[in-house]
Short mmCIF file of C-alpha atoms in Angstrom, two decimals:
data_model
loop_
_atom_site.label_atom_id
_atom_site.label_comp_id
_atom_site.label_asym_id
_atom_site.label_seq_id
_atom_site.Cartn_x
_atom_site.Cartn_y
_atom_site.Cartn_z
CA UNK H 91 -14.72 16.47 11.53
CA UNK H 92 -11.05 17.71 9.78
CA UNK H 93 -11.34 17.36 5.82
CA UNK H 94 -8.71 17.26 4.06
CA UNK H 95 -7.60 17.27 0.37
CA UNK H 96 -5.38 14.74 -0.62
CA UNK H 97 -2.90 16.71 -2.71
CA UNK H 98 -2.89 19.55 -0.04
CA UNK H 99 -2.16 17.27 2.76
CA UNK H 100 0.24 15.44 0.52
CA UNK H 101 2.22 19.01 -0.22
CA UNK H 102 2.11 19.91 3.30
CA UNK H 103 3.81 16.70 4.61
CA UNK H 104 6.35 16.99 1.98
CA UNK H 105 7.10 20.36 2.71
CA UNK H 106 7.03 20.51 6.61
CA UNK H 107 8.62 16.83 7.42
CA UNK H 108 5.35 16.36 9.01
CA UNK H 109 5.16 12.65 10.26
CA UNK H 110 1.77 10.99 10.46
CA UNK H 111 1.09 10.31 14.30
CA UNK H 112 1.41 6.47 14.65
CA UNK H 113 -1.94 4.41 15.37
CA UNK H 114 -2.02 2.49 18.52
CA UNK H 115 -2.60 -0.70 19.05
CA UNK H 116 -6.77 -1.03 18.54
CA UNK H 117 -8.84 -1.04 21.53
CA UNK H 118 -12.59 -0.55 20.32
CA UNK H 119 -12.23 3.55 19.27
CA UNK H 120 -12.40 4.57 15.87
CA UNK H 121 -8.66 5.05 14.05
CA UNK H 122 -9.19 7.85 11.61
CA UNK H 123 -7.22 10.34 8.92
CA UNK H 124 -4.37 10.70 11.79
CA UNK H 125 -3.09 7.68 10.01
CA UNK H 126 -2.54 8.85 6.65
CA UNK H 127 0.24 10.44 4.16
CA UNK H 128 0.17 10.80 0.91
CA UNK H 129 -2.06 8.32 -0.30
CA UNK H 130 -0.97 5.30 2.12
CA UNK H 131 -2.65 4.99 5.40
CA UNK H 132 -1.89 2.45 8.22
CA UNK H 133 -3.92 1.09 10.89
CA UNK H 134 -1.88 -0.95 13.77
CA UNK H 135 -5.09 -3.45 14.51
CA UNK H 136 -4.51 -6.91 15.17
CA UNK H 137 -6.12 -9.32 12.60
CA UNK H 138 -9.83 -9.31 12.19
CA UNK H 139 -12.91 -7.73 10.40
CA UNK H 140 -13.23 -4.10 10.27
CA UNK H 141 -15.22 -1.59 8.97
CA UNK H 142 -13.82 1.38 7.06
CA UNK H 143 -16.00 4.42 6.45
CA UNK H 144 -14.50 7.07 3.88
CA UNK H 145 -15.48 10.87 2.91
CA UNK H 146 -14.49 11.63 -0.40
CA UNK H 147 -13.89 14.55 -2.24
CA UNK H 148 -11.76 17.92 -2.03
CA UNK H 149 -12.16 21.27 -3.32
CA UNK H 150 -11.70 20.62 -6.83
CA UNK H 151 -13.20 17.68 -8.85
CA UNK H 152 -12.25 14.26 -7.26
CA UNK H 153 -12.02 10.77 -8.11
CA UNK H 154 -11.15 8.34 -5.46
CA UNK H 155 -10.72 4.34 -5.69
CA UNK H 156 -9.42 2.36 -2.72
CA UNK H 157 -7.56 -1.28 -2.57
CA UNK H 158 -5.52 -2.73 0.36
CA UNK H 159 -3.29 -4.96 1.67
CA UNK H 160 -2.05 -7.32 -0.83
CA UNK H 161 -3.61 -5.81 -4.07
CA UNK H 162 -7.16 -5.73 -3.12
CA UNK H 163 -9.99 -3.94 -4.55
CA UNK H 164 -11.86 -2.18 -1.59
CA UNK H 165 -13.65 0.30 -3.19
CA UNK H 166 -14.17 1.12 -7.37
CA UNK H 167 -13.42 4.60 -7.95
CA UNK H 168 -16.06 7.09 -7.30
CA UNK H 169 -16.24 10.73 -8.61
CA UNK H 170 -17.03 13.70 -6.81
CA UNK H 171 -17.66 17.40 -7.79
CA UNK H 172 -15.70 20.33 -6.44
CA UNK H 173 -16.48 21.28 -3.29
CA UNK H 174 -18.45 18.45 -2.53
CA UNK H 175 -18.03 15.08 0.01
CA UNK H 176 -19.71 11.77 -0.47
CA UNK H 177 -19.42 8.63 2.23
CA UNK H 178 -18.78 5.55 1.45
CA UNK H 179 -18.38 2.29 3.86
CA UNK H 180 -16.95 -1.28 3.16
CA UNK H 181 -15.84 -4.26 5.07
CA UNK H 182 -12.33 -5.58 5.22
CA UNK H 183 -10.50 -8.87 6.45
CA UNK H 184 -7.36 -8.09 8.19
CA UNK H 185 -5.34 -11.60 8.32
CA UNK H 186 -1.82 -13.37 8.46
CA UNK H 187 -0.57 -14.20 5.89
CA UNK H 188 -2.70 -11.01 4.32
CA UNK H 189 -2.50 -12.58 0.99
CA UNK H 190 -2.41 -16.05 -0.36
CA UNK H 191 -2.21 -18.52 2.84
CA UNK H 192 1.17 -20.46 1.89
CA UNK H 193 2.88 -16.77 0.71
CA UNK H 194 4.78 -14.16 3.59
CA UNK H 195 2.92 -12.80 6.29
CA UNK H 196 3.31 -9.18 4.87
CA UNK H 197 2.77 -6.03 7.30
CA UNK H 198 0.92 -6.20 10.00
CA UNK H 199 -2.44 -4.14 10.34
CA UNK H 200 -4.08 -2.24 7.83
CA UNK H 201 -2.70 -0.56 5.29
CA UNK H 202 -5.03 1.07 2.59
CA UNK H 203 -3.95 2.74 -0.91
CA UNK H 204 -5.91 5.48 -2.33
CA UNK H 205 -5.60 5.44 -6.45
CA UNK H 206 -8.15 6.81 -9.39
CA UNK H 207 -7.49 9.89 -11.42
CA UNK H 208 -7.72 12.46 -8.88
CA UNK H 209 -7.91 10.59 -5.91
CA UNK H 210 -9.16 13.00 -2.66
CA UNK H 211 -9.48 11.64 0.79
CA UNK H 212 -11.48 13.78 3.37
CA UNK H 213 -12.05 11.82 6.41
CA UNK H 214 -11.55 8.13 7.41
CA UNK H 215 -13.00 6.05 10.54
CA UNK H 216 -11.43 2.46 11.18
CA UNK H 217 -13.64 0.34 13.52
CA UNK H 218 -14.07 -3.15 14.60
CA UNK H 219 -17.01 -4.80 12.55
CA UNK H 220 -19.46 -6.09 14.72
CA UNK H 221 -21.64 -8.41 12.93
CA UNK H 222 -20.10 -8.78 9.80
CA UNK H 223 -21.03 -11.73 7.45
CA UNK H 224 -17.51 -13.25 5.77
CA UNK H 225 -17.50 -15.21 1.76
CA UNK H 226 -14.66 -17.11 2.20
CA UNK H 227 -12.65 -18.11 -0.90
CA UNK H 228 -11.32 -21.90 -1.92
CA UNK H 229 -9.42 -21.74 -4.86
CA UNK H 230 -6.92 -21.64 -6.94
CA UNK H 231 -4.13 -19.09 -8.51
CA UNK H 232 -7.34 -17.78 -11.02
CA UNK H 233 -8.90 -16.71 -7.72
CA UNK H 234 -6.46 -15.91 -4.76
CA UNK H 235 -4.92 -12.66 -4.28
CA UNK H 236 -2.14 -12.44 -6.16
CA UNK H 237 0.83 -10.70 -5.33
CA UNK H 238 2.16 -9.00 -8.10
CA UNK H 239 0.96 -7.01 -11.26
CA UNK H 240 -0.11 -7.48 -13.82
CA UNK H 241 -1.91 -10.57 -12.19
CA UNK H 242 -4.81 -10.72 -10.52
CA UNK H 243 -7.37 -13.29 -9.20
CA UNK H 244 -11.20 -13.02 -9.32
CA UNK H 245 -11.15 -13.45 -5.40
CA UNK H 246 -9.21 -9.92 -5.33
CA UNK H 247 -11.39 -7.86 -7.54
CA UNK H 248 -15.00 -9.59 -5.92
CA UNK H 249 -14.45 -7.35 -2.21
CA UNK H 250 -15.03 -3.91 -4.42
CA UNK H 251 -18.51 -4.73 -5.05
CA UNK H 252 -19.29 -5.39 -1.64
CA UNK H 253 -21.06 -3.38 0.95
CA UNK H 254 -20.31 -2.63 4.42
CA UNK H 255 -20.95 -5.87 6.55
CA UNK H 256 -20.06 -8.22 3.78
CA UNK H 257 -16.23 -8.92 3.19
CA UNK H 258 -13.94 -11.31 1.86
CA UNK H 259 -11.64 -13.75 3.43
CA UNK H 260 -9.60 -14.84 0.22
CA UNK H 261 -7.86 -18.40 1.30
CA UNK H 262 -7.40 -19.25 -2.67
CA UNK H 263 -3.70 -19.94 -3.47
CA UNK H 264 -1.48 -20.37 -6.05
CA UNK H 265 -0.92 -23.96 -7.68
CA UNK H 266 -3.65 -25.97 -5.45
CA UNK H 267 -5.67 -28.60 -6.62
CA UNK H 268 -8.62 -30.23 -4.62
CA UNK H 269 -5.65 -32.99 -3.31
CA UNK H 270 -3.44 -29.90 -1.86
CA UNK H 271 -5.64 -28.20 -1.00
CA UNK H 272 -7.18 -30.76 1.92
CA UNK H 273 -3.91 -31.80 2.92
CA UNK H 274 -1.77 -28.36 3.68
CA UNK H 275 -2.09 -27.10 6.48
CA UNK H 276 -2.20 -23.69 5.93
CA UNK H 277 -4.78 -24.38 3.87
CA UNK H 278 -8.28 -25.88 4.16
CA UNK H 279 -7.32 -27.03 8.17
CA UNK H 280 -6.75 -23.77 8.71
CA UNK H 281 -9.96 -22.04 7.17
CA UNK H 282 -12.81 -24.43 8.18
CA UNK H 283 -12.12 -23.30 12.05
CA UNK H 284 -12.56 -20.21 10.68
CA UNK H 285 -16.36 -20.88 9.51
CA UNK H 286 -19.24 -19.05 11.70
CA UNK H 287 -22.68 -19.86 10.67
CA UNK H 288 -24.33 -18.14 7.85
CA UNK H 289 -21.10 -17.99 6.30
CA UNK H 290 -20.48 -18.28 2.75
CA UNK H 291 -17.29 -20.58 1.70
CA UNK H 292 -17.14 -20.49 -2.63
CA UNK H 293 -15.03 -23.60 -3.66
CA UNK H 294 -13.08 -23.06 -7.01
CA UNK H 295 -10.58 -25.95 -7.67
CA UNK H 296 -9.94 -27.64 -11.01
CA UNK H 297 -6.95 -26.15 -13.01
CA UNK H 298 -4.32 -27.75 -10.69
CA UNK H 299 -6.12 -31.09 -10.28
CA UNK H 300 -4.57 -32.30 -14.00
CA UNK H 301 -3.56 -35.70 -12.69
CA UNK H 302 -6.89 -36.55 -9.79
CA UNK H 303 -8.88 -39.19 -11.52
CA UNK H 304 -12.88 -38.45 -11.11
CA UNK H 305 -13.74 -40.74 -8.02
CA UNK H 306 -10.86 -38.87 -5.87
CA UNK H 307 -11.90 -35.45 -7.16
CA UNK H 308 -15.29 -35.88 -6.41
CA UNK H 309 -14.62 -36.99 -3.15
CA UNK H 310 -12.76 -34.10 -2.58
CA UNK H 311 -15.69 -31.77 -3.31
CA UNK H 312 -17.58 -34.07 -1.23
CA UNK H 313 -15.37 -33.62 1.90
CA UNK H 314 -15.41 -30.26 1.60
CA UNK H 315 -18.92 -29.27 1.09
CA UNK H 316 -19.44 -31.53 3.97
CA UNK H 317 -16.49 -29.69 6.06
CA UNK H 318 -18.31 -26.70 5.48
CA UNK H 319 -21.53 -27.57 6.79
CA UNK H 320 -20.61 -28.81 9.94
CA UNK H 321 -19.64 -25.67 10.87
CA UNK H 322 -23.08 -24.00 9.51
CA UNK H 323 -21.70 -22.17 6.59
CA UNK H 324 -23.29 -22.46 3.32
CA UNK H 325 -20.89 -24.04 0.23
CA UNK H 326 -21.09 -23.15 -3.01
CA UNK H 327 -19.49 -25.00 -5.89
CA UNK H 328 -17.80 -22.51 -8.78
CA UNK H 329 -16.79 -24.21 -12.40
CA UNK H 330 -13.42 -23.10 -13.30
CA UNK H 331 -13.16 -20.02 -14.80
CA UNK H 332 -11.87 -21.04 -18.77
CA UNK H 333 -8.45 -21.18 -20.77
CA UNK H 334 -8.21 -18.66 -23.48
CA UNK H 335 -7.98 -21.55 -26.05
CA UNK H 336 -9.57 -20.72 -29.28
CA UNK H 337 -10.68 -23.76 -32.02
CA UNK H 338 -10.40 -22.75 -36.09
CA UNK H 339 -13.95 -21.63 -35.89
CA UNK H 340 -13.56 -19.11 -32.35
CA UNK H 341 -15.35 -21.51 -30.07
CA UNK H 342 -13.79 -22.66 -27.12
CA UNK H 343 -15.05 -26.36 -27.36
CA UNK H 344 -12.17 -28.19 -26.12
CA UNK H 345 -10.54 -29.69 -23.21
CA UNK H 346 -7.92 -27.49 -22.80
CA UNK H 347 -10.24 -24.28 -22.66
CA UNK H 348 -13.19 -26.20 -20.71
CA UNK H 349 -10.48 -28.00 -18.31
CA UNK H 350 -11.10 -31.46 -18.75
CA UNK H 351 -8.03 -33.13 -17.68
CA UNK H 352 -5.50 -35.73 -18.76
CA UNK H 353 -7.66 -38.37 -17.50
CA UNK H 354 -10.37 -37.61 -18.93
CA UNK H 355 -11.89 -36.25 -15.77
CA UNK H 356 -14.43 -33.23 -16.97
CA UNK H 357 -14.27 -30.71 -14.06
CA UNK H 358 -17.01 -28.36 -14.76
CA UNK H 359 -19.27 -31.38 -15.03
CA UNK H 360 -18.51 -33.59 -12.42
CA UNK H 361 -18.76 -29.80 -10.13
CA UNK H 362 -21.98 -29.76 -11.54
CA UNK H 363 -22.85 -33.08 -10.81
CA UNK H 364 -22.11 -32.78 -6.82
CA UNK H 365 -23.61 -29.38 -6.76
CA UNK H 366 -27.03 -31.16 -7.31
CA UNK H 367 -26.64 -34.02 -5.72
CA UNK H 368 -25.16 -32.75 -2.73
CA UNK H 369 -28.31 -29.57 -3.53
CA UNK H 370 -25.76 -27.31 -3.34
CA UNK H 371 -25.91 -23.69 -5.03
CA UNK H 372 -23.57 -23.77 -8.18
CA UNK H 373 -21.98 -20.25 -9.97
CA UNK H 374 -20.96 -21.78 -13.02
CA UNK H 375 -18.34 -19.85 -14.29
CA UNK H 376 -17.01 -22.07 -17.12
CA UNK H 377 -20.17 -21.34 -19.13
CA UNK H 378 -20.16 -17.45 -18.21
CA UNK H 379 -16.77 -16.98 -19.18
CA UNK H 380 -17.03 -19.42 -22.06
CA UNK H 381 -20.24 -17.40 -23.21
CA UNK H 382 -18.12 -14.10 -22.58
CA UNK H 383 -14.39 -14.85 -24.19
CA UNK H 384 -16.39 -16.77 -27.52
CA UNK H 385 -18.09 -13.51 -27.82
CA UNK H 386 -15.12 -11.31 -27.33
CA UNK H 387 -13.30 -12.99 -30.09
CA UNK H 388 -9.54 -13.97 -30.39
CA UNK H 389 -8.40 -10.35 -30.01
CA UNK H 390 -10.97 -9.00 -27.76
CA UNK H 391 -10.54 -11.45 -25.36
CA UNK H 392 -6.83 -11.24 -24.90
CA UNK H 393 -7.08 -8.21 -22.84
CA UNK H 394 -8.86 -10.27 -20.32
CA UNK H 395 -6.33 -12.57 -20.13
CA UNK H 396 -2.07 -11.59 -20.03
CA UNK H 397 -1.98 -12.64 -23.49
CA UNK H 398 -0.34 -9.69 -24.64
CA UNK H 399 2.13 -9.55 -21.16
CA UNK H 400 3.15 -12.50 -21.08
CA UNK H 401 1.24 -15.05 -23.75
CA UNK H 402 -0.77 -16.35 -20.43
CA UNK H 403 -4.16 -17.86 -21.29
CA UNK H 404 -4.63 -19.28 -17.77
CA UNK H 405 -4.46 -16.13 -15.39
CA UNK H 406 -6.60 -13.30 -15.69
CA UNK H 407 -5.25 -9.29 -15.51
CA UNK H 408 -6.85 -6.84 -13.42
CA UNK H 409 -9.32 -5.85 -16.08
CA UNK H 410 -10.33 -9.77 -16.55
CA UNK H 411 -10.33 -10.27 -12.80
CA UNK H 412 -12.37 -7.31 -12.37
CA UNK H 413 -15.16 -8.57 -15.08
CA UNK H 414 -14.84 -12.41 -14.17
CA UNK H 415 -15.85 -10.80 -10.51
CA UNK H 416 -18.81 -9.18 -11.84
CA UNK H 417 -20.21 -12.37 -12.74
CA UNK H 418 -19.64 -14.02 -9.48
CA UNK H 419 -21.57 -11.03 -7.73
CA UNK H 420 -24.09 -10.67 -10.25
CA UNK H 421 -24.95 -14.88 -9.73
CA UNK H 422 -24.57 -14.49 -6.14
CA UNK H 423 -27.18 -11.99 -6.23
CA UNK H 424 -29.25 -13.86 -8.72
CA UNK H 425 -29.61 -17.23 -6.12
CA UNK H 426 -29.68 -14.80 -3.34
CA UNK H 427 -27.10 -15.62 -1.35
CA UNK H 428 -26.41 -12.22 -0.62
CA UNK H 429 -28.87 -9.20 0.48
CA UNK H 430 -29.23 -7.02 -2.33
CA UNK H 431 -28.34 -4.14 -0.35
CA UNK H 432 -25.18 -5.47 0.45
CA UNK H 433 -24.13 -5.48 -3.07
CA UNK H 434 -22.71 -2.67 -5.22
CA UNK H 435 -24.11 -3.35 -8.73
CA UNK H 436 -23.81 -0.70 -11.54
#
């Protein structure tokens, strides 16, 4: 197996013109470090499921995080002493569009970035995945996988925790309420084909649905927890993450923060209310993050939303993402939905 240090193979492409040799089109072999320069590496597969196994580390002290296509997190960064080399495996979904459904296609393939401090890539093997289990992702611009910094959705930062033979199929996009959402195309006609059995499919939809009065939106839930089972997945509902939207006293007891709407209509509570009628499993994120914001304060908590970039209290920056992920994985692993052992936790 060829090791290589990062920087060294970096300085040696710069200084010899050396090309990476380009990856063929995928036929069933592993794709490996061939397909690397710098810290970019391609894959030409067609779109799919495929497992990536990584050696880390280098000759001097390493640290190594991964994230792909559009802004994902792959893998959290992971340290390694000198002179040593530590594997790592995860599961990624190669699509088209590769990031929000309605947005450009992007590149083709696989493309992977290496980051973290000292980032040192040894070896890589690209394969198909065989039996890989997907968590597909309904939502909303708070979730989806969003396209430029310093944004980021929930959806983007949840694939990082994840083992190898658990990834995530992000269809969340931008400015979608429950209404849209059914009736794009792109959209919810195009992911329910997509549903194999054993699946999970987390629905997140309430910030855009400011105008569906409570009959319609609960129909909408309705339809597609129902959607979902007919093709043997298993739904869960997911309250809103909230608004950064502080009373006098730093509670967040209002509609604006817990996203009741103009008509009244109290999403987190009519979610709530289908979850158990339709005995669905629920992550209720509007009382996590409400629990977690009130306790960060008005300053603390800005840093989890792009306050301070751009006076957002809606969308979430990488760091918020990153947390607000944490506490999808940790209730998914709670209820278990998931294996335990498919779960990075720590």
């Amino acid at each position: 197996m060829r090791r290589f240090n990062l920087a060294v193979l970096a300085a040696v492409t710069l200084a010899a013109g050396l090309a990476a040799t380009p990856a063929q089109a995928h036929t069933g072999r592993a794709l490996g470090i061939e397909n690397c320069t710098g810290s970019a590496c391609h894959f030409d597969v067609p779109p799919g499921t495929y497992d990536v196994k990584v050696l880390l580390g280098g000759d001097t002290e390493s640290s190594t995080a991964i994230s792909g296509e559009t802004r994902r997190s792959l893998l959290p960064e992971t340290a390694v002493a000198a002179g040593e080399r530590t594997a790592r495996s995860f599961t990624v979904n190669v699509r088209t569009p590769e990031g929000e459904p309605t947005g450009p296609d992007g590149t083709p393939g696989l493309d992977l970035t290496l980051g973290g401090t000292a980032p040192a890539l040894a070896d890589i093997r690209v394969t198909p995945a065989r039996h890989a289990r997907q968590i597909f992702l309904v939502g909303d611009s708070t979730v989806c996988d969003q396209p430029g910094d310093p944004y980021s959705g929930w959806g983007q930062q949840l694939p990082q925790y994840l083992r190898k033979g658990l990834s995530v199929a992000n269809y969340a996009d931008s400015g979608e309420s429950t209404v849209t959402y059914l009736s794009e195309p792109r959209l919810w006609a195009t992911v329910q084909p997509l549903i194999r059995r054993g699946d999970l499919v987390l629905i997140q939809l309430a910030h855009n649905d400011k105008t569906t009065d409570e009959a319609t939106y609960r129909a909408n839930l309705e339809t597609l927890v129902a959607g979902v089972r007919e093709k043997g997945g298993n739904p869960v509902l997911v309250t809103p993450i909230v608004r950064r939207w502080f009373n006098s006293d730093g509670t967040l007891n209002n509609g604006t923060a817990l996203l009741v709407n103009g008509l009244g209509v109290d999403h987190p509570a009519v979610i709530r209310s289908v979850a158990a009628a339709e005995d669905v499993p629920l992550v209720d994120l509007t009382a996590k993050t409400k629990t977690l914001v009130e306790s960060l304060g008005v300053e603390g908590s800005k840093a989890i939303y792009l306050y301070n970039e751009k006076r957002d209290n809606t969308h979430t920056s990488v760091h918020g993402a990153t947390v607000y992920a944490g506490l999808v994985r940790d209730e998914l692993l709670a209820q278990g939905l998931v294996p335990k052992g498919a779960v990075r936790v720590g």
